[in-house]
């Protein structure tokens, strides 16, 4: 029994989770599925990537709490066949919807988009996070992770059986084109200007690199004022630039000497896969078990410990050396991901339908048995 109507949601179409969600839609639409996207606000750099066939419902709630409060009523009114939670920072909304709708709630499938163990958590918060993850099996019907290592970590934390489905790949520039590289040696960072990404760590590393090396960070977020102040305080105003979002980040990666990611925690960082897909080496912190799955060969880049500033600087120096060989492009996985998600959705919807049919049959059989027993009890004795 197919999941004909899929409902998913997000605060806004900004961030890696939402970008990956947007890349899923066309595949679902092409296979005849109805897709509803519930948004807190219709904004974000990936909003333009939502296909025309997706039914977008904008609630006008710019807060997490506002979307969480409104979502159950929306689900109850639209009655989709399945709900897709696109990232584990959205799972509290799924839990609230399950609690409010109870047996009327459609099946819920969630994706583990971030690390099980966050690098920025105090031990007490880490314990709380583990307790929360252990309760996911109470309201989720299935959980998806993007690599085997993240699936193992998610299964250990939640007790759920976890499917492995990569994110659909991002569109890449034409590598056959001879794209000129910018003069000088520049490091490229791509991602939201938020605490998780630890761009301050990468900016600090710049003070230990030769003055001809520059850094460009593509992205936007709440830390822009703090990062701008840090750049000025360290005397790096001419060397570090924050130009904001880029409509063509993969092309910028193809032109870069090295792509760096200095995060405290990640799920499966798509920026690393996108960089390697265009043949650009990467330097990344060990922010997730998936990082070493992606950077699986020293010829692709370097993985350093999160707090190892000297290691970060040494890795950047190595890949910025003019004689350092660039890796061959690495094909991205996930071309068939929309189909694999649909197969999972269909299996869950079919299983629920069969359970409900069996329960309904048992009720009817029980009612008939009671009726027969009553007739026998009322039959006069011979």
PDB file of N, CA, C and O in Angstrom, residues 17-45:
ATOM      1  N   UNK A  17      20.043  20.575   6.466  1.00  0.00           N
ATOM      2  CA  UNK A  17      18.920  19.640   6.579  1.00  0.00           C
ATOM      3  C   UNK A  17      17.836  20.001   5.567  1.00  0.00           C
ATOM      4  O   UNK A  17      17.297  19.148   4.858  1.00  0.00           O
ATOM      5  N   UNK A  18      17.520  21.285   5.490  1.00  0.00           N
ATOM      6  CA  UNK A  18      16.466  21.735   4.592  1.00  0.00           C
ATOM      7  C   UNK A  18      16.899  21.634   3.126  1.00  0.00           C
ATOM      8  O   UNK A  18      16.085  21.333   2.244  1.00  0.00           O
ATOM      9  N   UNK A  19      18.183  21.880   2.861  1.00  0.00           N
ATOM     10  CA  UNK A  19      18.681  21.738   1.488  1.00  0.00           C
ATOM     11  C   UNK A  19      18.526  20.296   1.011  1.00  0.00           C
ATOM     12  O   UNK A  19      18.088  20.043  -0.117  1.00  0.00           O
ATOM     13  N   UNK A  20      18.887  19.336   1.873  1.00  0.00           N
ATOM     14  CA  UNK A  20      18.748  17.918   1.515  1.00  0.00           C
ATOM     15  C   UNK A  20      17.282  17.546   1.328  1.00  0.00           C
ATOM     16  O   UNK A  20      16.938  16.771   0.426  1.00  0.00           O
ATOM     17  N   UNK A  21      16.407  18.092   2.173  1.00  0.00           N
ATOM     18  CA  UNK A  21      14.971  17.837   2.036  1.00  0.00           C
ATOM     19  C   UNK A  21      14.475  18.336   0.682  1.00  0.00           C
ATOM     20  O   UNK A  21      13.734  17.638  -0.021  1.00  0.00           O
ATOM     21  N   UNK A  22      14.889  19.526   0.297  1.00  0.00           N
ATOM     22  CA  UNK A  22      14.463  20.087  -0.977  1.00  0.00           C
ATOM     23  C   UNK A  22      14.888  19.241  -2.167  1.00  0.00           C
ATOM     24  O   UNK A  22      14.167  19.165  -3.181  1.00  0.00           O
ATOM     25  N   UNK A  23      16.047  18.585  -2.059  1.00  0.00           N
ATOM     26  CA  UNK A  23      16.518  17.748  -3.159  1.00  0.00           C
ATOM     27  C   UNK A  23      15.733  16.440  -3.277  1.00  0.00           C
ATOM     28  O   UNK A  23      15.841  15.736  -4.285  1.00  0.00           O
ATOM     29  N   UNK A  24      14.952  16.110  -2.264  1.00  0.00           N
ATOM     30  CA  UNK A  24      14.155  14.888  -2.281  1.00  0.00           C
ATOM     31  C   UNK A  24      12.833  15.070  -3.033  1.00  0.00           C
ATOM     32  O   UNK A  24      12.263  14.131  -3.577  1.00  0.00           O
ATOM     33  N   UNK A  25      12.304  16.278  -3.036  1.00  0.00           N
ATOM     34  CA  UNK A  25      10.928  16.505  -3.460  1.00  0.00           C
ATOM     35  C   UNK A  25      10.644  16.067  -4.896  1.00  0.00           C
ATOM     36  O   UNK A  25       9.634  15.421  -5.165  1.00  0.00           O
ATOM     37  N   UNK A  26      11.526  16.452  -5.819  1.00  0.00           N
ATOM     38  CA  UNK A  26      11.222  16.179  -7.220  1.00  0.00           C
ATOM     39  C   UNK A  26      11.102  14.687  -7.474  1.00  0.00           C
ATOM     40  O   UNK A  26      10.246  14.239  -8.253  1.00  0.00           O
ATOM     41  N   UNK A  27      11.951  13.901  -6.847  1.00  0.00           N
ATOM     42  CA  UNK A  27      11.871  12.449  -7.018  1.00  0.00           C
ATOM     43  C   UNK A  27      10.551  11.893  -6.525  1.00  0.00           C
ATOM     44  O   UNK A  27       9.968  10.995  -7.151  1.00  0.00           O
ATOM     45  N   UNK A  28      10.049  12.425  -5.416  1.00  0.00           N
ATOM     46  CA  UNK A  28       8.751  11.967  -4.907  1.00  0.00           C
ATOM     47  C   UNK A  28       7.621  12.397  -5.838  1.00  0.00           C
ATOM     48  O   UNK A  28       6.718  11.613  -6.119  1.00  0.00           O
ATOM     49  N   UNK A  29       7.674  13.630  -6.306  1.00  0.00           N
ATOM     50  CA  UNK A  29       6.636  14.111  -7.224  1.00  0.00           C
ATOM     51  C   UNK A  29       6.647  13.312  -8.531  1.00  0.00           C
ATOM     52  O   UNK A  29       5.583  12.975  -9.069  1.00  0.00           O
ATOM     53  N   UNK A  30       7.834  13.006  -9.044  1.00  0.00           N
ATOM     54  CA  UNK A  30       7.942  12.274 -10.305  1.00  0.00           C
ATOM     55  C   UNK A  30       7.324  10.886 -10.215  1.00  0.00           C
ATOM     56  O   UNK A  30       6.953  10.301 -11.238  1.00  0.00           O
ATOM     57  N   UNK A  31       7.227  10.353  -9.009  1.00  0.00           N
ATOM     58  CA  UNK A  31       6.651   9.027  -8.809  1.00  0.00           C
ATOM     59  C   UNK A  31       5.190   9.101  -8.374  1.00  0.00           C
ATOM     60  O   UNK A  31       4.635   8.154  -7.823  1.00  0.00           O
ATOM     61  N   UNK A  32       4.594  10.248  -8.610  1.00  0.00           N
ATOM     62  CA  UNK A  32       3.161  10.386  -8.415  1.00  0.00           C
ATOM     63  C   UNK A  32       2.705  10.593  -6.992  1.00  0.00           C
ATOM     64  O   UNK A  32       1.509  10.444  -6.702  1.00  0.00           O
ATOM     65  N   UNK A  33       3.618  10.969  -6.100  1.00  0.00           N
ATOM     66  CA  UNK A  33       3.227  11.171  -4.714  1.00  0.00           C
ATOM     67  C   UNK A  33       2.821  12.631  -4.480  1.00  0.00           C
ATOM     68  O   UNK A  33       3.370  13.553  -5.100  1.00  0.00           O
ATOM     69  N   UNK A  34       1.890  12.816  -3.580  1.00  0.00           N
ATOM     70  CA  UNK A  34       1.502  14.159  -3.146  1.00  0.00           C
ATOM     71  C   UNK A  34       2.412  14.557  -1.994  1.00  0.00           C
ATOM     72  O   UNK A  34       2.595  13.784  -1.054  1.00  0.00           O
ATOM     73  N   UNK A  35       2.987  15.743  -2.063  1.00  0.00           N
ATOM     74  CA  UNK A  35       3.932  16.201  -1.043  1.00  0.00           C
ATOM     75  C   UNK A  35       3.447  17.533  -0.478  1.00  0.00           C
ATOM     76  O   UNK A  35       3.213  18.487  -1.226  1.00  0.00           O
ATOM     77  N   UNK A  36       3.304  17.574   0.848  1.00  0.00           N
ATOM     78  CA  UNK A  36       2.948  18.811   1.537  1.00  0.00           C
ATOM     79  C   UNK A  36       4.115  19.230   2.429  1.00  0.00           C
ATOM     80  O   UNK A  36       4.614  18.427   3.217  1.00  0.00           O
ATOM     81  N   UNK A  37       4.531  20.476   2.278  1.00  0.00           N
ATOM     82  CA  UNK A  37       5.601  21.054   3.091  1.00  0.00           C
ATOM     83  C   UNK A  37       4.998  22.126   3.992  1.00  0.00           C
ATOM     84  O   UNK A  37       4.475  23.130   3.504  1.00  0.00           O
ATOM     85  N   UNK A  38       5.063  21.908   5.299  1.00  0.00           N
ATOM     86  CA  UNK A  38       4.571  22.885   6.266  1.00  0.00           C
ATOM     87  C   UNK A  38       5.769  23.691   6.760  1.00  0.00           C
ATOM     88  O   UNK A  38       6.730  23.126   7.295  1.00  0.00           O
ATOM     89  N   UNK A  39       5.715  24.999   6.571  1.00  0.00           N
ATOM     90  CA  UNK A  39       6.823  25.876   6.939  1.00  0.00           C
ATOM     91  C   UNK A  39       6.384  26.871   8.006  1.00  0.00           C
ATOM     92  O   UNK A  39       5.254  27.369   7.976  1.00  0.00           O
ATOM     93  N   UNK A  40       7.299  27.177   8.914  1.00  0.00           N
ATOM     94  CA  UNK A  40       7.039  28.270   9.842  1.00  0.00           C
ATOM     95  C   UNK A  40       7.021  29.595   9.113  1.00  0.00           C
ATOM     96  O   UNK A  40       6.153  30.434   9.339  1.00  0.00           O
ATOM     97  N   UNK A  41       7.982  29.775   8.221  1.00  0.00           N
ATOM     98  CA  UNK A  41       8.041  30.987   7.396  1.00  0.00           C
ATOM     99  C   UNK A  41       8.609  30.616   6.031  1.00  0.00           C
ATOM    100  O   UNK A  41       9.481  29.762   5.923  1.00  0.00           O
ATOM    101  N   UNK A  42       8.107  31.245   5.001  1.00  0.00           N
ATOM    102  CA  UNK A  42       8.532  30.945   3.641  1.00  0.00           C
ATOM    103  C   UNK A  42       9.738  31.811   3.303  1.00  0.00           C
ATOM    104  O   UNK A  42       9.623  32.858   2.676  1.00  0.00           O
ATOM    105  N   UNK A  43      10.906  31.340   3.724  1.00  0.00           N
ATOM    106  CA  UNK A  43      12.128  32.098   3.494  1.00  0.00           C
ATOM    107  C   UNK A  43      13.307  31.134   3.504  1.00  0.00           C
ATOM    108  O   UNK A  43      13.146  29.932   3.682  1.00  0.00           O
ATOM    109  N   UNK A  44      14.494  31.674   3.340  1.00  0.00           N
ATOM    110  CA  UNK A  44      15.700  30.860   3.340  1.00  0.00           C
ATOM    111  C   UNK A  44      16.259  30.709   1.937  1.00  0.00           C
ATOM    112  O   UNK A  44      15.537  30.778   0.942  1.00  0.00           O
ATOM    113  N   UNK A  45      17.567  30.484   1.866  1.00  0.00           N
ATOM    114  CA  UNK A  45      18.232  30.449   0.566  1.00  0.00           C
ATOM    115  C   UNK A  45      17.845  29.234  -0.269  1.00  0.00           C
ATOM    116  O   UNK A  45      18.101  29.203  -1.472  1.00  0.00           O
TER     117      UNK A  45
END
